[in-house]
CSV table of C-alpha atoms in Angstrom, one decimal:
chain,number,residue,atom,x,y,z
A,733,UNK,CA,-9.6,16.9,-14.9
A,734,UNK,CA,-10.3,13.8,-15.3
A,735,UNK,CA,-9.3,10.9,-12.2
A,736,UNK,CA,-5.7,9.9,-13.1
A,737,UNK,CA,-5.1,14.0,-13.8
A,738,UNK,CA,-6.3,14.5,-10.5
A,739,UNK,CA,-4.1,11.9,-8.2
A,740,UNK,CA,-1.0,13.4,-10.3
A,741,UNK,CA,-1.5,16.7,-9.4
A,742,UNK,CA,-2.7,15.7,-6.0
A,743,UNK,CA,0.6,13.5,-5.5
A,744,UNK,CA,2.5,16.7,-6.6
A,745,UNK,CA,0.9,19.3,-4.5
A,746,UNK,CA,-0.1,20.9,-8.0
A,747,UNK,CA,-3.7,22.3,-8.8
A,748,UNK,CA,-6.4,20.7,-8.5
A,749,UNK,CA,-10.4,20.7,-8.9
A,750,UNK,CA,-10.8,19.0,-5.8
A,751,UNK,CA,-9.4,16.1,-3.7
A,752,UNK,CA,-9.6,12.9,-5.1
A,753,UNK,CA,-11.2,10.0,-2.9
A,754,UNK,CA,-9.1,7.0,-3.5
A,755,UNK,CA,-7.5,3.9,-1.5
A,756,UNK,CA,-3.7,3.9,-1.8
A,757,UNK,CA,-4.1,0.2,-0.4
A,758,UNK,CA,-6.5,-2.8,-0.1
A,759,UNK,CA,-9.9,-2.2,-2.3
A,760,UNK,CA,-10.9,-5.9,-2.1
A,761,UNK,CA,-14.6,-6.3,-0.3
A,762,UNK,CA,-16.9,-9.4,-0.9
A,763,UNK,CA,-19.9,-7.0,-1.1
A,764,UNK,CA,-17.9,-6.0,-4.7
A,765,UNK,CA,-16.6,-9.6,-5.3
A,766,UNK,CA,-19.9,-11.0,-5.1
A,767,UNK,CA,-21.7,-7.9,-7.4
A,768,UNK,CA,-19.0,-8.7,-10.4
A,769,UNK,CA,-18.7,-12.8,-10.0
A,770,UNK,CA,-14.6,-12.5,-9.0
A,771,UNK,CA,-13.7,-13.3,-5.7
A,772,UNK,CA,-10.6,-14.7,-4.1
A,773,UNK,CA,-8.7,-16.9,-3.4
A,774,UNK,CA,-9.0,-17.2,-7.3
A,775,UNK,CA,-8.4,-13.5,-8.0
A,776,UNK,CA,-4.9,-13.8,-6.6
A,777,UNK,CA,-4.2,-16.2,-9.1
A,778,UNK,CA,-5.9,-14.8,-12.2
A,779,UNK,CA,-4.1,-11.6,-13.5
A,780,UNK,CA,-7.7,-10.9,-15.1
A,781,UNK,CA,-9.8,-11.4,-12.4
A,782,UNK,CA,-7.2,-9.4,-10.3
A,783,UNK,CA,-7.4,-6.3,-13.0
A,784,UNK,CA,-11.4,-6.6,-13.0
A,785,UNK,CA,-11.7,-6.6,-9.1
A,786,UNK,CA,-8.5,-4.0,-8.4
A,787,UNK,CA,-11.1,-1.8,-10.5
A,788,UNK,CA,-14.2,-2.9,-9.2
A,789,UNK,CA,-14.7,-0.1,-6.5
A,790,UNK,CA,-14.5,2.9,-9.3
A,791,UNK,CA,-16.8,1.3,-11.0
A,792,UNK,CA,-19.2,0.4,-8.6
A,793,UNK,CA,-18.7,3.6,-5.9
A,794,UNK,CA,-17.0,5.8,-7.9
A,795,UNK,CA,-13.3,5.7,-5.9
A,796,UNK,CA,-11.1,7.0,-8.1
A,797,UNK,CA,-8.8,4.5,-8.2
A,798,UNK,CA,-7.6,1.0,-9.5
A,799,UNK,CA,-5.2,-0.8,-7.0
A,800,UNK,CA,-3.7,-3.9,-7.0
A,801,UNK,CA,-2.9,-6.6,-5.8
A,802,UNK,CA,-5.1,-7.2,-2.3
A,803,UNK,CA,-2.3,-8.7,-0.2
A,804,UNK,CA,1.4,-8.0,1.1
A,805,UNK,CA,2.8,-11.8,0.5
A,806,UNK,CA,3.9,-11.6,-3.1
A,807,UNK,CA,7.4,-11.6,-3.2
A,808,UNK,CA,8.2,-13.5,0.5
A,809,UNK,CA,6.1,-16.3,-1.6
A,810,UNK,CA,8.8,-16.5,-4.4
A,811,UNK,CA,12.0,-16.3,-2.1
A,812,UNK,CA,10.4,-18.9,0.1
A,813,UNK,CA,7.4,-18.6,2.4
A,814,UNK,CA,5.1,-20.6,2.7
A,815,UNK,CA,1.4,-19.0,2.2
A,816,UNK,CA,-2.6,-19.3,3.0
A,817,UNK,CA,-4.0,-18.0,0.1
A,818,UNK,CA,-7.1,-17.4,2.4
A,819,UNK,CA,-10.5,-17.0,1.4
A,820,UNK,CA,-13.7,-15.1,0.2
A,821,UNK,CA,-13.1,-13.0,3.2
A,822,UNK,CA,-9.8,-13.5,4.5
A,823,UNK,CA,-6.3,-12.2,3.3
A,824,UNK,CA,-3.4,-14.4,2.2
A,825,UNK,CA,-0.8,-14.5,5.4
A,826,UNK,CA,2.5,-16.4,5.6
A,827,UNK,CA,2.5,-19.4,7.0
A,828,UNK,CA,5.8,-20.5,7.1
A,829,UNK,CA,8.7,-18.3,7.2
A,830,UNK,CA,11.4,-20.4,4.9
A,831,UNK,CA,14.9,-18.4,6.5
A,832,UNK,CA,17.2,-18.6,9.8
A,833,UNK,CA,19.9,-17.0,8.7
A,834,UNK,CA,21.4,-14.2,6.0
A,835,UNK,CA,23.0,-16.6,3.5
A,836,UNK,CA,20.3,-18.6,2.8
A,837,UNK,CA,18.6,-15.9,1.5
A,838,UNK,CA,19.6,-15.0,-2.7
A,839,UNK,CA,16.9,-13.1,-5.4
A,840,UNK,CA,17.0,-15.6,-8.0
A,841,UNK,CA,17.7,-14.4,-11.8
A,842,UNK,CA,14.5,-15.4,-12.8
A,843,UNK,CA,12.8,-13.6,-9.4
A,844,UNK,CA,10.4,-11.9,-11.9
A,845,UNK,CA,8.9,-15.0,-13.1
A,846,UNK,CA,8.3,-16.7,-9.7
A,847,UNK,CA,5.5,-17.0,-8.1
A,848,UNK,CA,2.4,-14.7,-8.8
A,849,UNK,CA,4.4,-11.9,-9.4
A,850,UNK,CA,3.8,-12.8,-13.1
A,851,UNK,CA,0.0,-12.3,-12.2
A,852,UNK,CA,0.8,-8.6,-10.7
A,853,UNK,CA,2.4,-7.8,-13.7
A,854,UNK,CA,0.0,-8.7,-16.3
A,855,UNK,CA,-3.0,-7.7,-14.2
A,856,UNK,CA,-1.0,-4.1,-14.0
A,857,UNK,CA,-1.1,-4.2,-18.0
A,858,UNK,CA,-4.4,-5.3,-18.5
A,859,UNK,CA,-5.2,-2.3,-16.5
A,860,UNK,CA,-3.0,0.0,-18.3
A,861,UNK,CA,-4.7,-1.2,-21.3
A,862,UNK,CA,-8.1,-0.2,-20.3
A,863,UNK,CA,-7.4,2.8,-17.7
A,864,UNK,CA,-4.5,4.0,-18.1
A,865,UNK,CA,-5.3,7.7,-19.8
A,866,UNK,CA,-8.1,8.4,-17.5
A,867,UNK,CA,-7.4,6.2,-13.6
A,868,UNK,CA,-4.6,6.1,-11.3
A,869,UNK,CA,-3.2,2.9,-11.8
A,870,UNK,CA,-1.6,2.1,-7.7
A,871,UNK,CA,0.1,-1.3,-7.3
A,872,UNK,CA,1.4,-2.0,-3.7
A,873,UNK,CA,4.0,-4.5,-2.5
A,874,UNK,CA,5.7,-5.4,1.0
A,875,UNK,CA,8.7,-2.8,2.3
A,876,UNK,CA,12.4,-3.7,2.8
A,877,UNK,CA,11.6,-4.6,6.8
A,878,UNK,CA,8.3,-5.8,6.4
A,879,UNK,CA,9.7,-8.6,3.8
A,880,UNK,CA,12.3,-9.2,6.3
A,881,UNK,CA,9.9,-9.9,8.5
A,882,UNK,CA,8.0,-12.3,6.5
A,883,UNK,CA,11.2,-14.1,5.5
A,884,UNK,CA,12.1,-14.9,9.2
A,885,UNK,CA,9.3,-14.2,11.5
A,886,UNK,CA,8.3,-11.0,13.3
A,887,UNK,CA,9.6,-12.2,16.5
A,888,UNK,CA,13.0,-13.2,15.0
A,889,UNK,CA,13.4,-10.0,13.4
A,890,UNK,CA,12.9,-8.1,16.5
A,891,UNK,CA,15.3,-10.4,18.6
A,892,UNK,CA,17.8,-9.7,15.6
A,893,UNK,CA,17.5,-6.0,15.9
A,894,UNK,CA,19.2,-6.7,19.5
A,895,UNK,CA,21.2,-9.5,19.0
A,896,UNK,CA,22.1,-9.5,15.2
A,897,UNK,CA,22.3,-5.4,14.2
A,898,UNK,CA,24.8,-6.6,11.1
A,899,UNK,CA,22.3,-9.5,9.9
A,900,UNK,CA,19.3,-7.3,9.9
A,901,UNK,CA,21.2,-4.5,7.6
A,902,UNK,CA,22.9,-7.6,5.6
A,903,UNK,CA,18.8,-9.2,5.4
A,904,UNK,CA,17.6,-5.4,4.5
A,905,UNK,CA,20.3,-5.3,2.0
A,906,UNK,CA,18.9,-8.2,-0.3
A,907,UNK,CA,15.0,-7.1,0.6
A,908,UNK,CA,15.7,-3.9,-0.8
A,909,UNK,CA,17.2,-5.9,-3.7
A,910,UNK,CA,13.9,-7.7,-4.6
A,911,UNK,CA,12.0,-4.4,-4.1
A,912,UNK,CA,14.0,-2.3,-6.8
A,913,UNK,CA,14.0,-5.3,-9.4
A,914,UNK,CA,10.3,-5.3,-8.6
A,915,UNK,CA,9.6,-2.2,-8.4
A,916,UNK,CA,10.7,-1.2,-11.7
A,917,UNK,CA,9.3,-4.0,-13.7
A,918,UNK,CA,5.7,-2.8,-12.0
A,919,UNK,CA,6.5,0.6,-13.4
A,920,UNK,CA,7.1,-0.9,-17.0
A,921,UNK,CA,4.0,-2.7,-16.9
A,922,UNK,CA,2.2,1.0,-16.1
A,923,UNK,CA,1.9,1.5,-12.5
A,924,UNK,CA,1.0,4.8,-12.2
A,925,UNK,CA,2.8,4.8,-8.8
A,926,UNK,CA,3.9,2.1,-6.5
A,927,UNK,CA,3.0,1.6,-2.6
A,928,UNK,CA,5.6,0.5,-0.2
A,929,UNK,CA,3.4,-0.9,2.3
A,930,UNK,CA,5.3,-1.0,6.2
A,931,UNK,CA,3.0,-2.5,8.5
A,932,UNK,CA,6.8,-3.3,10.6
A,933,UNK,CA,8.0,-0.2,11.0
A,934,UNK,CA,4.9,1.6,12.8
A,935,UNK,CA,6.5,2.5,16.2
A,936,UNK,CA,4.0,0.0,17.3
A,937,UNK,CA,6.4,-2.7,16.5
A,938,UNK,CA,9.4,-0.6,15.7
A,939,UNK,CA,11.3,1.8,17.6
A,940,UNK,CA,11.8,5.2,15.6
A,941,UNK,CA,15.6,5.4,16.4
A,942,UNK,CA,15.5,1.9,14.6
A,943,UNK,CA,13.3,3.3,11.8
A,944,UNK,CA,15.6,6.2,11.3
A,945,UNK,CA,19.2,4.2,11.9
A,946,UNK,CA,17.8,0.5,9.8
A,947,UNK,CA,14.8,1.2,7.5
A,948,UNK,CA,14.6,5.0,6.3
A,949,UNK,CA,17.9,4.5,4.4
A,950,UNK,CA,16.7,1.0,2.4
A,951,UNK,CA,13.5,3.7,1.4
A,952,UNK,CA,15.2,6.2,0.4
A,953,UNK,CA,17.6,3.4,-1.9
A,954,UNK,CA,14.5,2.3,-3.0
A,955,UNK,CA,13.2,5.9,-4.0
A,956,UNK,CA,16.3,7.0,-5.5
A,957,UNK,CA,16.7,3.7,-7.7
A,958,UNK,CA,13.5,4.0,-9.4
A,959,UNK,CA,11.9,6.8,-11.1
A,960,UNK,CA,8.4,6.5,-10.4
A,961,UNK,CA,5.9,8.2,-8.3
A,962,UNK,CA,5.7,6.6,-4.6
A,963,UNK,CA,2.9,6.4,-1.4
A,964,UNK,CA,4.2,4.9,1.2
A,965,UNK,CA,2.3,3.5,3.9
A,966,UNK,CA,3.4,2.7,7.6
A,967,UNK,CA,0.6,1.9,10.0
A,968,UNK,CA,-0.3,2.7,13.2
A,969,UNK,CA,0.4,5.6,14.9
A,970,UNK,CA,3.2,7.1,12.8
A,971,UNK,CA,3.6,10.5,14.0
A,972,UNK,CA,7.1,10.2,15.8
A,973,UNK,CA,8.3,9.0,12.3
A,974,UNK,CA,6.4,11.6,9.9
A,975,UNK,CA,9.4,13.5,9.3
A,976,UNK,CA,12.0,11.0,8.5
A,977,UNK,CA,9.1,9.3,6.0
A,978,UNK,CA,9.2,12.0,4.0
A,979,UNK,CA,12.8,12.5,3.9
A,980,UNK,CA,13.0,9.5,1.8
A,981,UNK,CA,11.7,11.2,-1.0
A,982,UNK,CA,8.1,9.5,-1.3
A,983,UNK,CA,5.8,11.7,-2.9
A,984,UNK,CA,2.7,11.1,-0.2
A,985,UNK,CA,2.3,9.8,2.9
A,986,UNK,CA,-0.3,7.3,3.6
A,987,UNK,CA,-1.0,7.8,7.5
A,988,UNK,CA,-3.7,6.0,9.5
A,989,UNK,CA,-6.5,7.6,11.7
A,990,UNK,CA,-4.4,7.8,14.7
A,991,UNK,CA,-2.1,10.5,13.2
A,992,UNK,CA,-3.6,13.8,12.8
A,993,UNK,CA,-3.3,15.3,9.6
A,994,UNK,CA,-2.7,18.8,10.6
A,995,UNK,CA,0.7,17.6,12.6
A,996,UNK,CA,1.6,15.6,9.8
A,997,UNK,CA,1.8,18.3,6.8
A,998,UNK,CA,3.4,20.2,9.4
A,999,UNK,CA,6.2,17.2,10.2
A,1000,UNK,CA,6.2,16.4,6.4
A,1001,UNK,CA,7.4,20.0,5.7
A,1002,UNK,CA,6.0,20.3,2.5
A,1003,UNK,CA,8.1,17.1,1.2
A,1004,UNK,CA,5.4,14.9,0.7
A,1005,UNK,CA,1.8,14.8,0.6
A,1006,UNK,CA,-0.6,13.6,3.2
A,1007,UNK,CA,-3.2,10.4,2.1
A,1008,UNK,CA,-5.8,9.6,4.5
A,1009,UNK,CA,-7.2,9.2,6.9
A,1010,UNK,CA,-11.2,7.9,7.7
A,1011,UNK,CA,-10.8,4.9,9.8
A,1012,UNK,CA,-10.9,1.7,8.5
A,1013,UNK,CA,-12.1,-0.6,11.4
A,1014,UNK,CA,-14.3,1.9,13.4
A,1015,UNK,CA,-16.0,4.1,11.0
A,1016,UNK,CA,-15.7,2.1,6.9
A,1017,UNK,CA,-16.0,-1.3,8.1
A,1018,UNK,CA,-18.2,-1.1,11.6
A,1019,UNK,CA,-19.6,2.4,10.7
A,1020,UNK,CA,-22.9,3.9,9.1
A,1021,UNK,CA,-22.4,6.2,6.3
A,1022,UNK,CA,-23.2,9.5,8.1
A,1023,UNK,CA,-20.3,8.9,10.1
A,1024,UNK,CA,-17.8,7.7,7.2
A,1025,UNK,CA,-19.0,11.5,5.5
A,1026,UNK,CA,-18.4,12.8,8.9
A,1027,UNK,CA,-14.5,11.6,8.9
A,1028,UNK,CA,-14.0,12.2,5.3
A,1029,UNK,CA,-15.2,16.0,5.2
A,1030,UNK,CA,-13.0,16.3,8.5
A,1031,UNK,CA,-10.1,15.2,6.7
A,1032,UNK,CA,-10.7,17.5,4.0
A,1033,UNK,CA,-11.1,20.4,6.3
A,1034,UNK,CA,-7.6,19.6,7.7
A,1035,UNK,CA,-6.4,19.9,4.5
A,1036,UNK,CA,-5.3,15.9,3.1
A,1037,UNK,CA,-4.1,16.2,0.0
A,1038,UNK,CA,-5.5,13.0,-0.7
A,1039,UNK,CA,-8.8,11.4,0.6
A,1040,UNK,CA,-8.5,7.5,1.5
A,1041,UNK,CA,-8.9,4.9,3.8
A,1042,UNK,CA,-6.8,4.9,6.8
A,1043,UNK,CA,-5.1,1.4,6.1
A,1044,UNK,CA,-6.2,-1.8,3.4
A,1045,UNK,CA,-10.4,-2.1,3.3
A,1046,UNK,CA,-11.3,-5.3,5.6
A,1047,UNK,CA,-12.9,-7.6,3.1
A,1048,UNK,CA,-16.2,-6.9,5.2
A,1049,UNK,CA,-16.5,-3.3,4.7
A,1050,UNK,CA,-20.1,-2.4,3.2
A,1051,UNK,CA,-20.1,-1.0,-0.2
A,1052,UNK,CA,-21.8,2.0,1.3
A,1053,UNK,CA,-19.3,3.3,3.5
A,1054,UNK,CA,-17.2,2.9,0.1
A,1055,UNK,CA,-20.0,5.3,-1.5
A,1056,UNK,CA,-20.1,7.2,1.3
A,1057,UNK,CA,-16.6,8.5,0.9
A,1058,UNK,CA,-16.9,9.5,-2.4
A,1059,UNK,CA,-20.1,11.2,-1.7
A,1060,UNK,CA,-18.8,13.2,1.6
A,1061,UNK,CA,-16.3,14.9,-1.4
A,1062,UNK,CA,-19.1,15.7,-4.0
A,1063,UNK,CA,-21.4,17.2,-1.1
A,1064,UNK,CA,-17.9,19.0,0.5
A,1065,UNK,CA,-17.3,20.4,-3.1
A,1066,UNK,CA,-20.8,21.0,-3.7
A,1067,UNK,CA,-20.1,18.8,-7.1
């Protein structure tokens, strides 16, 4: 098999030779950015840049994988927010959030030519272009809530959820919108599947009665509208929501080191696979790599369908940890 034969199968719980290591979010680390000369802020901008890093860890640790872009601000940029493109080793993060109420909110005909979506696209093509018989090809973007959330603050959004029920479904109504239009030009483009990534609905932030009654059903519009494979991500400790992830039809479940896999194939019920889990901020990025193989063969003894990083790579994470994952499967499979 070769990598992109792999994640399919993987994805749909069909045979494989072994798991694939991959990263269903973030790959963008400054220990890759400086080995190929691309580095952001300007690969956010650059739809070639953005292909040639998204890419970079396969080629330079062997993850089976090209992911794009590196940040969830995409489309709140074209309906309005204001955003810090960042740095070397920082993220783009809203700035300003451009909404106070429902109506001012519209997806513009031309939505798919705002902003750097543009640049997602093309860098997905260019990737298609090069890797698309043989690499998964995973482009991610920011969830129904989650782009709620960036259109009129966090702290708004939950204060709405108590004061403004209607709003919120009215403001999820027109974020699930912008995701399906989006959505399904990445997939004409050549995603090979598309991450919803919902850092606001980890029970962290978001209550799962809320998750079930608000969110679940913009998912599952989302899933149903577009024929394509789907990961969806929701950080934190997601376990009291498991269940009612899968039940909107994503094909894997991207879960974070707090959730043990065991409990969540069990919760999933066979609906989706489980992507995970090493941790990202204690073990790749402040870790050795004795202990990143540790986590990873761990993971693959509880049975993950999909070896990854528990949530997006912090830019500081040591290319080694990166190669350490990849390693902990050939040593696990005795490749």
């Amino acid at each position: 098999m070769n990598p992109k034969e792999r994640f399919i199968n993987a994805l749909l719980g069909k045979p494989k030779d072994y798991t694939p290591p991959t990263c269903i979010t973030q790959v963008g680390i400054v220990e890759a950015m400086e080995a190929i000369g691309i580095r952001w802020p300007e690969a956010h901008r650059d739809p070639q840049m953005m292909a040639t890093l998204g890419v970079s860890l396969y080629k330079l640790a062997g993850l089976e994988t090209a992911r794009v872009p590196f940040d969830l601000t995409i489309q709140a940029e074209v309906l309005g927010a204001a955003v810090d493109l960042g740095k070397i080793d920082r993220q783009p993060m809203i700035k300003e959030h451009p909404i106070t109420s429902v109506d001012q909110l519209e997806i513009p005909d031309d939505f798919l030519k705002r902003g750097r979506i543009p640049v997602v696209l093309e860098a997905t093509k260019i990737l298609k272009e090069k890797f698309g018989d043989t690499l998964p090809i995973i482009v991610g973007f920011e969830a129904p809530i989650t782009l709620a959330g960036h259109l009129i603050g966090a702290e708004n959004l939950m204060r709405w959820l108590i004061h403004k029920r209607s709003e919120v479904r009215d403001l999820l109504e027109k974020t699930t919108e912008a995701n399906i239009i989006y959505a399904e030009a990445l997939l004409e483009a050549g995603a090979d599947a598309l991450n919803p990534c919902d850092p606001t609905s980890s029970p962290n932030l978001l209550s799962p009665m809320d998750f079930r009654e608000l969110v679940k059903p913009c998912l599952r519009d989302l899933i149903d509208s577009v024929r394509g494979y789907f990961i969806l991500h929701i950080c934190g400790e997601s376990a009291p929501i498991v269940k009612d992830m899968a039940e909107t039809g994503a094909h894997a479940l991207s879960i974070e080191d707090k959730v043990d896999i065991r409990s969540a194939k069990q919760s999933a019920g066979g609906k989706s696979r489980i992507c995970g889990n090493v941790s990202t901020s204690r073990t790749i990025f402040m870790g050795k790599p004795d202990k990143v193989k540790e986590e990873a063969k761990s993971a693959l003894d509880a049975g993950v369908d999909l070896l990854a990083p528990a949530c997006g790579l912090a830019p500081g994470s040591p290319l080694e940890n990166i190669k350490a994952l990849v390693t902990a499967v050939k040593e696990y499979y005795k490749l």
